Coordinates of C-alpha atoms in Angstrom, one line a residue:
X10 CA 1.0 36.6 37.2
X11 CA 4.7 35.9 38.3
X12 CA 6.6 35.4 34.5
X13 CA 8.2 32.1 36.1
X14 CA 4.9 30.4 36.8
X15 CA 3.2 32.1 33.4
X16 CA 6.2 30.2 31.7
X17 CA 5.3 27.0 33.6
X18 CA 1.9 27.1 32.8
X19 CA 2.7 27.7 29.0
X20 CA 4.9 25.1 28.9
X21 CA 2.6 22.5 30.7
X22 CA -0.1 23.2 28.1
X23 CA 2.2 22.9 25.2
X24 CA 3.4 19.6 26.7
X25 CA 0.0 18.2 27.6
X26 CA -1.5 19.8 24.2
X27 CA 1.5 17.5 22.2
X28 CA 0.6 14.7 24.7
X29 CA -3.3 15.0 24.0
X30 CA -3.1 14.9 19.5
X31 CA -0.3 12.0 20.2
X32 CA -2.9 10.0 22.1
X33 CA -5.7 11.2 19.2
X34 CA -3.7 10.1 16.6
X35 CA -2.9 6.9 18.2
X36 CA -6.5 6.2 19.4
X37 CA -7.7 7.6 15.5
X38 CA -4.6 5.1 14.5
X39 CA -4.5 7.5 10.8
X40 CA -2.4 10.1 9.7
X41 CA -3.6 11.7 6.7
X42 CA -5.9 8.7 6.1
X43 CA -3.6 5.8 6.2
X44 CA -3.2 3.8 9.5
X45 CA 0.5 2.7 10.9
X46 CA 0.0 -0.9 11.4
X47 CA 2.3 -2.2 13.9
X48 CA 4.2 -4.5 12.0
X49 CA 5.7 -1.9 10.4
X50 CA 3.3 -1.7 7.1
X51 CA 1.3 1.3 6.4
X52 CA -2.1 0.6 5.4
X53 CA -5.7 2.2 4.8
X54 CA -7.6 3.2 7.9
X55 CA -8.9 0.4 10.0
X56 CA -6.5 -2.3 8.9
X57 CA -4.4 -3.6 10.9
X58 CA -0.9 -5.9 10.4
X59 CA 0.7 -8.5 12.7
X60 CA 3.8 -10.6 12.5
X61 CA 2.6 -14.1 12.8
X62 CA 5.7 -16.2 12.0
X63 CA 9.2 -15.1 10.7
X64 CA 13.0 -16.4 10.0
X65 CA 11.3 -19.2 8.1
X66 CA 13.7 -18.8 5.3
X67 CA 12.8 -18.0 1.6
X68 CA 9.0 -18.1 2.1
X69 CA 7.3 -18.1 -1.2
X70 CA 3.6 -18.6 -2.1
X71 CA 1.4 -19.8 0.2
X72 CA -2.4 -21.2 0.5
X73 CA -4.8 -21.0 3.6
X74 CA -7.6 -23.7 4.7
X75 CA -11.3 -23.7 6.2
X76 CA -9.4 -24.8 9.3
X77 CA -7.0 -22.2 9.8
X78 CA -3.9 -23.8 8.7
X79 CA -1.9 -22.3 6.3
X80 CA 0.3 -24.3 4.1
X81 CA 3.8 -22.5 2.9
X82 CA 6.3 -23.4 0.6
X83 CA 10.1 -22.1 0.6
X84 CA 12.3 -21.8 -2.2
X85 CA 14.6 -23.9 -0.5
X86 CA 14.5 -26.6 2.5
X87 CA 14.7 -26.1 6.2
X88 CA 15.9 -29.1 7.9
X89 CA 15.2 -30.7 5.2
X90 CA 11.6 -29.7 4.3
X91 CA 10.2 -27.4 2.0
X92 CA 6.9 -26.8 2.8
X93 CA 5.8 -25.5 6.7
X94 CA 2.7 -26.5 8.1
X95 CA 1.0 -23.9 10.9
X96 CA -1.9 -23.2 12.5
X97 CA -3.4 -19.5 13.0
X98 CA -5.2 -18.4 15.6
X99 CA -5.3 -14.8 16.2
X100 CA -2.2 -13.0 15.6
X101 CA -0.2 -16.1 16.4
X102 CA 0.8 -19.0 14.3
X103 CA 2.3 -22.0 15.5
X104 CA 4.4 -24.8 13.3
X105 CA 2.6 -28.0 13.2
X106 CA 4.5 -30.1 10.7
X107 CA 7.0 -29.8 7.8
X108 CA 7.0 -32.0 4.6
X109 CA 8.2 -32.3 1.4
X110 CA 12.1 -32.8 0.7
X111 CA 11.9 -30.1 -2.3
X112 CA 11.7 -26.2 -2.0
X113 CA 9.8 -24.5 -5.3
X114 CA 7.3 -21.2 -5.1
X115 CA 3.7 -23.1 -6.2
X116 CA 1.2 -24.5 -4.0
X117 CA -2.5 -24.6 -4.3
X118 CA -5.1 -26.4 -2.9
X119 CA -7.9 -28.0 -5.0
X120 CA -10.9 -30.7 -4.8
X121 CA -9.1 -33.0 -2.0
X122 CA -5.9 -32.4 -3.2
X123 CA -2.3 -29.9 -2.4
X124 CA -0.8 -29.3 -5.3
X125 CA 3.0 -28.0 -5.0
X126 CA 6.0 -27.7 -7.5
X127 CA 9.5 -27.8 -7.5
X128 CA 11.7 -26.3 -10.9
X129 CA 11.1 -29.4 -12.4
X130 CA 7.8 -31.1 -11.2
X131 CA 4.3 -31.1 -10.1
X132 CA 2.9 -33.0 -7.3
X133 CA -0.4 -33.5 -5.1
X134 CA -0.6 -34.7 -2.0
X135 CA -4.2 -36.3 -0.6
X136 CA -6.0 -34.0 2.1
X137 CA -8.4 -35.8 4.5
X138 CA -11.6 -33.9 5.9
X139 CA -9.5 -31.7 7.8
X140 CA -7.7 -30.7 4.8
X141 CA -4.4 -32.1 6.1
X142 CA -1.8 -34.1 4.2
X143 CA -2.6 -38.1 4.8
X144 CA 0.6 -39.4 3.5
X145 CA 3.2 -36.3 3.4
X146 CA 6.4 -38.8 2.3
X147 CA 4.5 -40.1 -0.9
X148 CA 3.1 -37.5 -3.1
X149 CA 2.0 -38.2 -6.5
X150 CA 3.9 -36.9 -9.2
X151 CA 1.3 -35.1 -11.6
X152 CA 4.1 -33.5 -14.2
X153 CA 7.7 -34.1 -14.7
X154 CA 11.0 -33.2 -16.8
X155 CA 9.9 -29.0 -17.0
X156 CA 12.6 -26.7 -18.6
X157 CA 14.8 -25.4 -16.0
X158 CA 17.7 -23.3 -17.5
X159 CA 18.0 -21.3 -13.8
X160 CA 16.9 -18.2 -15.5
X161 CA 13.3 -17.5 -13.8
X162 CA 13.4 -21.0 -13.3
X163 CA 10.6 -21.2 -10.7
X164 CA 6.8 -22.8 -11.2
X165 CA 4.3 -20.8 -10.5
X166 CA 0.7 -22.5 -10.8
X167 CA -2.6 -22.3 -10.8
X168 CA -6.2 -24.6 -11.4
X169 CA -9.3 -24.5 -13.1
X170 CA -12.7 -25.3 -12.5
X171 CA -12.4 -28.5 -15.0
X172 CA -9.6 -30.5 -13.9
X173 CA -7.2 -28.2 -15.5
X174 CA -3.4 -27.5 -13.9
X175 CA -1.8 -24.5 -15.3
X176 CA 2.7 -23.7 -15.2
X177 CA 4.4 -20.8 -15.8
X178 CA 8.0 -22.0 -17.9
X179 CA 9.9 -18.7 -17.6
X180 CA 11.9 -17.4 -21.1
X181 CA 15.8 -18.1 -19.6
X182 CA 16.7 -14.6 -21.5
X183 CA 15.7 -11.3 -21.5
X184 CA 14.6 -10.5 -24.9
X185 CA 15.9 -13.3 -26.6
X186 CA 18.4 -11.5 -28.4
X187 CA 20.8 -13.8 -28.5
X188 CA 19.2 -16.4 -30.7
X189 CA 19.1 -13.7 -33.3
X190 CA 15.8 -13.2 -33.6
X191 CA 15.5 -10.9 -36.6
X192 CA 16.1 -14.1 -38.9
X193 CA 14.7 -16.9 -37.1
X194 CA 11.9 -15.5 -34.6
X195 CA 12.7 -16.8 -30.8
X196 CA 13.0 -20.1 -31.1
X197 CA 12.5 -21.0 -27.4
X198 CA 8.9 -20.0 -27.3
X199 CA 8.1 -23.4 -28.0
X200 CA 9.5 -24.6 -24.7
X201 CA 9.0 -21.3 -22.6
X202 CA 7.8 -18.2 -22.4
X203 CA 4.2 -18.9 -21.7
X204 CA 1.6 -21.2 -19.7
X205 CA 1.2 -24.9 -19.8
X206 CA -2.2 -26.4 -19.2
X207 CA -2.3 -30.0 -18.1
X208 CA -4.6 -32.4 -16.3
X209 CA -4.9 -32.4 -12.8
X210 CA -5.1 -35.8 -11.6
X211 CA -3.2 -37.5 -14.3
X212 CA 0.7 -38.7 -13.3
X213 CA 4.1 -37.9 -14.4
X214 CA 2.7 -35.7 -17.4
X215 CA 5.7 -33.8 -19.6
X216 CA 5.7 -31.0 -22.3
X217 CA 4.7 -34.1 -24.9
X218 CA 1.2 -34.3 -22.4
X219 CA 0.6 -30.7 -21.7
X220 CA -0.9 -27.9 -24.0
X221 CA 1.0 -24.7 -24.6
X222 CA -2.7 -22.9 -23.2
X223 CA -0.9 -19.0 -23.8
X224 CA 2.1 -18.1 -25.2
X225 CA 4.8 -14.1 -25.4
X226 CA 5.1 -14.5 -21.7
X227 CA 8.4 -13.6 -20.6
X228 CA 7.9 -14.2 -17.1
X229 CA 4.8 -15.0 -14.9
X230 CA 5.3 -15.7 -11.1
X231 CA 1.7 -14.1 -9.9
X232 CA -0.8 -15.9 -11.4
X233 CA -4.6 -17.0 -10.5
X234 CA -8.0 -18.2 -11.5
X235 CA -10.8 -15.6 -11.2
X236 CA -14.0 -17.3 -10.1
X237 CA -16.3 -14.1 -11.3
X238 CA -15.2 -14.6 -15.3
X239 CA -14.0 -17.8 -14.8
X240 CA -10.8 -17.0 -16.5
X241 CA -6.8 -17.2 -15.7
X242 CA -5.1 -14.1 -15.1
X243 CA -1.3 -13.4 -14.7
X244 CA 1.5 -10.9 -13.3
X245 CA 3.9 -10.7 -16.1
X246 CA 8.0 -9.5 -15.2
X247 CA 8.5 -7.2 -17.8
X248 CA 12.0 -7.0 -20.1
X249 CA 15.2 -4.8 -19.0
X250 CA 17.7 -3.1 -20.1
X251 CA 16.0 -0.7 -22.5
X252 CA 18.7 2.2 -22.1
X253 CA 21.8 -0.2 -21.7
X254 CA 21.4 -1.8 -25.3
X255 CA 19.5 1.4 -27.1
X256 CA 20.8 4.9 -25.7
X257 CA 19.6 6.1 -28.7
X258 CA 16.1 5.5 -28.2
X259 CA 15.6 5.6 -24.5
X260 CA 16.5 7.5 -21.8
X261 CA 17.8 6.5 -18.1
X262 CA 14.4 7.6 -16.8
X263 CA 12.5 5.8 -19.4
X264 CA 14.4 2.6 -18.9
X265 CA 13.8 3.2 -15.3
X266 CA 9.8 3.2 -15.8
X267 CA 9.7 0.7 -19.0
X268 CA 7.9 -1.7 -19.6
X269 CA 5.3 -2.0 -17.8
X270 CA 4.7 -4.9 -15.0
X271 CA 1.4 -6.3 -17.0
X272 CA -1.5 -8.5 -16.0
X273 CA -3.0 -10.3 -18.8
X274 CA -6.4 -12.0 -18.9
X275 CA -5.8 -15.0 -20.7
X276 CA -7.4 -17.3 -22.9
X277 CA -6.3 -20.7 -24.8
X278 CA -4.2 -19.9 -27.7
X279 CA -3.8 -15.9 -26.5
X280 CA -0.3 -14.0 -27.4
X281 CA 0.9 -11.5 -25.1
X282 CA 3.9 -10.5 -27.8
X283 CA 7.3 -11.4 -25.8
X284 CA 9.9 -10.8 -27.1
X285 CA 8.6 -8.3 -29.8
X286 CA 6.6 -5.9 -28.3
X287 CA 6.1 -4.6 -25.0
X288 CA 3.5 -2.1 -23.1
X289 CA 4.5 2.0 -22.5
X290 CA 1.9 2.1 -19.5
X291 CA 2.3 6.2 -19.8
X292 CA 1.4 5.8 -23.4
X293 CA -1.2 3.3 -23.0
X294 CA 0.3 1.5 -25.7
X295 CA 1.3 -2.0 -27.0
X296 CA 5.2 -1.0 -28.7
X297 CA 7.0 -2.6 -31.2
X298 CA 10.3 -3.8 -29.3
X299 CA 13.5 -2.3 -30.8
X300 CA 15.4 -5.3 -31.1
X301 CA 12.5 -6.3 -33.7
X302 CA 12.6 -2.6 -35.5
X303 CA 10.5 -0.5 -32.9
X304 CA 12.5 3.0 -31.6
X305 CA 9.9 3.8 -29.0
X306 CA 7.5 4.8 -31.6
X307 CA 6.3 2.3 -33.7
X308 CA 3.1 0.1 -32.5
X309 CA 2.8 -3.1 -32.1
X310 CA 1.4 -5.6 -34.0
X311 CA -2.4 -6.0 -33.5
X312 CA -2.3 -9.5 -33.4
X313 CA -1.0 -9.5 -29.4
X314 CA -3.4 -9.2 -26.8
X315 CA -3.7 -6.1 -24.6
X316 CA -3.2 -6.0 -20.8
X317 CA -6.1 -5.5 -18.9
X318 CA -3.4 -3.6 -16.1
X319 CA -0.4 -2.1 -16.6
X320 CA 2.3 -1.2 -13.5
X321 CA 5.6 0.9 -13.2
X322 CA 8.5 -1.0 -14.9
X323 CA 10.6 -3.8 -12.7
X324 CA 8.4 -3.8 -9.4
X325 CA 8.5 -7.4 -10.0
X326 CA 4.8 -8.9 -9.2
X327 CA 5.3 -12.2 -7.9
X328 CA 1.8 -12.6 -6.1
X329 CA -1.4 -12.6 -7.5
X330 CA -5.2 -13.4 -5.6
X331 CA -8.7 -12.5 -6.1
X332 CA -10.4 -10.9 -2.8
X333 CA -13.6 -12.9 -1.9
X334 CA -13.9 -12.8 1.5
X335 CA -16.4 -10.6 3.8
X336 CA -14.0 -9.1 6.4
X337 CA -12.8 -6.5 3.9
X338 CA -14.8 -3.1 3.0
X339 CA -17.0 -3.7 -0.1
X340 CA -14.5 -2.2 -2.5
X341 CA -12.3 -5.2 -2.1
X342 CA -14.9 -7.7 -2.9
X343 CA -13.6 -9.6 -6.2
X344 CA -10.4 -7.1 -6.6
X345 CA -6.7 -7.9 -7.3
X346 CA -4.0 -7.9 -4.6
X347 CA -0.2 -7.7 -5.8
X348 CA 2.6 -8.6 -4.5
X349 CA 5.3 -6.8 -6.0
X350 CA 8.9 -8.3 -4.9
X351 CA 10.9 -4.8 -5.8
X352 CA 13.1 -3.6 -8.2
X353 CA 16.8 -4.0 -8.5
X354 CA 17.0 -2.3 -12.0
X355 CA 15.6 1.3 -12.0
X356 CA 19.2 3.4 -10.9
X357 CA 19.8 6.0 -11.4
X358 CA 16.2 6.2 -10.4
X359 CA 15.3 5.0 -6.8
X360 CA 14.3 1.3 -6.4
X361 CA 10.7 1.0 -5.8
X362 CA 7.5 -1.9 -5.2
X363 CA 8.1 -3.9 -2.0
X364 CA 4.7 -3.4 -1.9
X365 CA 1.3 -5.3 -2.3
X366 CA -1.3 -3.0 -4.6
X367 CA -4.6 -3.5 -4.9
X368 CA -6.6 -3.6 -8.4
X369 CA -10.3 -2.8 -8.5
X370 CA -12.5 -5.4 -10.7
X371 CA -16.3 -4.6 -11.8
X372 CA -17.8 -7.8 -14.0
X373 CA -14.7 -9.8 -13.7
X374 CA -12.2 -6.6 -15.3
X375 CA -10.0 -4.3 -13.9
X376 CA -11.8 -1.2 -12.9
X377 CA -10.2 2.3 -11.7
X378 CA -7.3 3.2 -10.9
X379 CA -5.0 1.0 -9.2
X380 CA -3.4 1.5 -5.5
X381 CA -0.8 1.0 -2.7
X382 CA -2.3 -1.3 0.0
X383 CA 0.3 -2.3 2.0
X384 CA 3.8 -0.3 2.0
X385 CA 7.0 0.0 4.5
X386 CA 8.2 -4.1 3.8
X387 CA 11.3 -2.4 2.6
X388 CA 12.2 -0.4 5.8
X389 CA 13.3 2.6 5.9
X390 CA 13.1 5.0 2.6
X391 CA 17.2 4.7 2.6
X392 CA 16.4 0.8 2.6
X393 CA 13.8 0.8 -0.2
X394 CA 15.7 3.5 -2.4
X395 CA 18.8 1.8 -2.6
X396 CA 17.5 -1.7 -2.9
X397 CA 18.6 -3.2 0.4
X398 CA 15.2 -4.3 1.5
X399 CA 14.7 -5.7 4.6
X400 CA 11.4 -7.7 3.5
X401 CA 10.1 -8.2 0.2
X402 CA 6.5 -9.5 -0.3
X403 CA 5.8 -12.8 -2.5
X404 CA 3.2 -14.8 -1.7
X405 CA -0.6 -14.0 -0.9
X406 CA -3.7 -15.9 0.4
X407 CA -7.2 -15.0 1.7
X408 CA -8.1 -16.4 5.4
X409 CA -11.0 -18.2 6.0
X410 CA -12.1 -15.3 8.3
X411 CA -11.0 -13.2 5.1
X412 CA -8.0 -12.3 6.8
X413 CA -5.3 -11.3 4.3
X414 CA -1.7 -13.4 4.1
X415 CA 1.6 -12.1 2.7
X416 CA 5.0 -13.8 2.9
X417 CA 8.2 -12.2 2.6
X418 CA 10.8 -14.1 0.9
X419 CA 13.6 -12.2 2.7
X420 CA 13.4 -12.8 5.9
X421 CA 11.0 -15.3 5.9
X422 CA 8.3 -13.4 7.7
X423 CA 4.5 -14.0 7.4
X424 CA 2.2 -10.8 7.8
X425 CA -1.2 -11.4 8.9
X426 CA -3.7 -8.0 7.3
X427 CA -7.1 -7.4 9.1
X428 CA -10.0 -5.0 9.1
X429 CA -11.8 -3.8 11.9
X430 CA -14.2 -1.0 11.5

């Protein structure tokens, strides 16, 4: 055979071989078992991602009805309106209304009502039988006058079963410190640092009204009621600055990793030990914090309760929902999904999360290992390494088709997660 056409015809198979595996690997739509969704995210193998609505502004937690509207709330207000009304259908969602003249994070939907919070309030708004907003310029005010000290100022919630609202009020301080502690406790735990239960239906409620349900929370953004165990759980942001105020005890890379990012299944009266103690995730242990006498050594008091999960330091959970739809695989029946806003805090190490995990459950209690479900929000690894994130997830709801939501705060983008076998 002539060399020139033997060289043609090599280089025709080479090219037509690289074009075949591109177009396997696109039909397949996995690489080493994860699928590239195109939206951007990587996810497990058959889900896909789409970009239903985005430059919303500071999108924050959001809740989905039987009809296929989703209700989301910014953080501020966009022409004046803090919480978007749209309508999904397929991979497209189009605004139907805007209400509200406060931005906050909380919103939840419960027996007729849409329950939504500012820094400072609670309110509800009526549903009809279409689960939309009757009267969307006169909600009622269900609880008034929370702490706001700016400091993880916003109010996540969450309802029972039994007429029961429940409020994270953030600790405005990292480790309370400056109250000096050693003499007089931390005196803001009676005001923050934990979760407030109060009624559901009754108005303009304050501290006086509501019941301090748990307390040694220093921060809780993700929370949520699991139906199996009928029980709240919570996303607690763990403390910083472990190396910056005790070199001594603590190393760059363990300040990096420490504390863990906790989820804590709570009950009324429970303790999770802020500002004393804190949980080494790679010791599997509750610590004795060392501005209360720990060195990295010492245990904790048994008296706080355990995690039931514990996450690498500072990804920042700010999502938290309970799987109970039918369009997922089995596995994710009754599981956790995360949504973990990112670090800012881990240098020298690289910044990390921008990510939504999920947690297995078995009889209502994490079970297994835990593990990246959705990744890439950050961009590129540059992006995500340095901190400069393009998207960071916050808020997460289930579907009525069991369709997965997540909202970026960032950009104000809205991801729409499927499954098709």
């Amino acid at each position: 055979m002539n060399k020139k056409i033997f060289f043609a015809f090599c280089l025709s198979v080479i090219v037509m071989g690289g074009l075949l595996s591109f177009k396997l690997i696109n039909d397949d739509n996995s690489i080493s078992g994860r699928a590239i969704a195109n939206a951007g995210l990587t996810l497990p193998g058959g889900f896909k991602a789409a970009v239903i609505a985005d430059n919303l502004g500071s999108a924050r937690h959001l809740v989905a009805t039987p009809q296929g509207d989703i209700y989301v709330h910014l953080a501020g207000t966009k022409n004046g309106k803090g919480i978007l009304v749209f309508h999904v259908d397929g991979d497209k969602a189009t605004l139907k209304s805007s209400f509200g003249t406060f931005g906050g994070t909380g919103i939840a939907i419960k027996n007729g009502y849409l329950y939504a919070s500012n820094s400072r309030e609670v309110y509800r708004y009526k549903l009809d039988d279409k689960n939309e907003v009757i009267n969307p310029d006169k909600p009622e005010r269900i609880v008034t006058g929370l702490l706001d000290r700016r400091t993880h100022a916003p109010k996540a919630i969450a309802l029972d079963n039994d007429g029961n609202l429940y409020v994270n009020i953030g600790a405005y301080t990292n480790i309370c410190s400056e109250f000096d502690p050693k003499k007089t406790g931390c005196p803001i735990l009676d005001s923050a640092g934990g979760i407030w239960q109060f009624k559901a239906d009754k108005p303009d409620q304050t501290y006086r009204d509501g019941i301090r349900y748990a307390t040694g929370l220093r921060n809780v953004v993700g929370l949520a009621w699991n139906q199996q165990d009928n029980q709240l759980f919570v996303m607690q942001h763990g403390r910083d600055a472990l190396t910056t105020l005790f070199p001594q005890y603590y190393t760059v890379h363990q300040s990096a990793e420490l504390p863990a990012e906790c989820m804590f299944a709570l009950k009324k009266g429970d303790n999770a030990g802020w500002p004393y103690v804190y949980y080494d995730w790679m010791q599997h242990k509750n610590m004795l914090g060392p501005e209360y006498g720990g060195d990295g050594k010492k245990l904790a008091d048994s008296k706080y309760i355990e995690p039931v999960a514990a996450y690498p330091g500072h990804y920042a959970p700010d999502g938290l929902l309970f799987y109970t739809g039918n369009q997922f695989p089995e596995k994710y029946r009754n599981g956790a999904f995360i949504a973990f806003h990112g670090s800012w805090n881990r240098a020298p190490e690289p910044q990390a999360g921008y990510c939504v995990v999920f947690q297995p459950f078995k009889d209502g209690k994490p079970y297994g290992d835990w593990e990246v479900f959705a990744d890439g929000f950050a961009g590129t690894e540059q992006q995500k390494a340095s901190g400069h994130a393009v998207h960071r997830p916050c808020g997460l709801a289930q579907g009525p088709d069991g369709s997965l939501y997540v909202t970026d705060d960032n950009k104000g983008t809205i991801y729409k997660i499927t499954y098709k076998n």
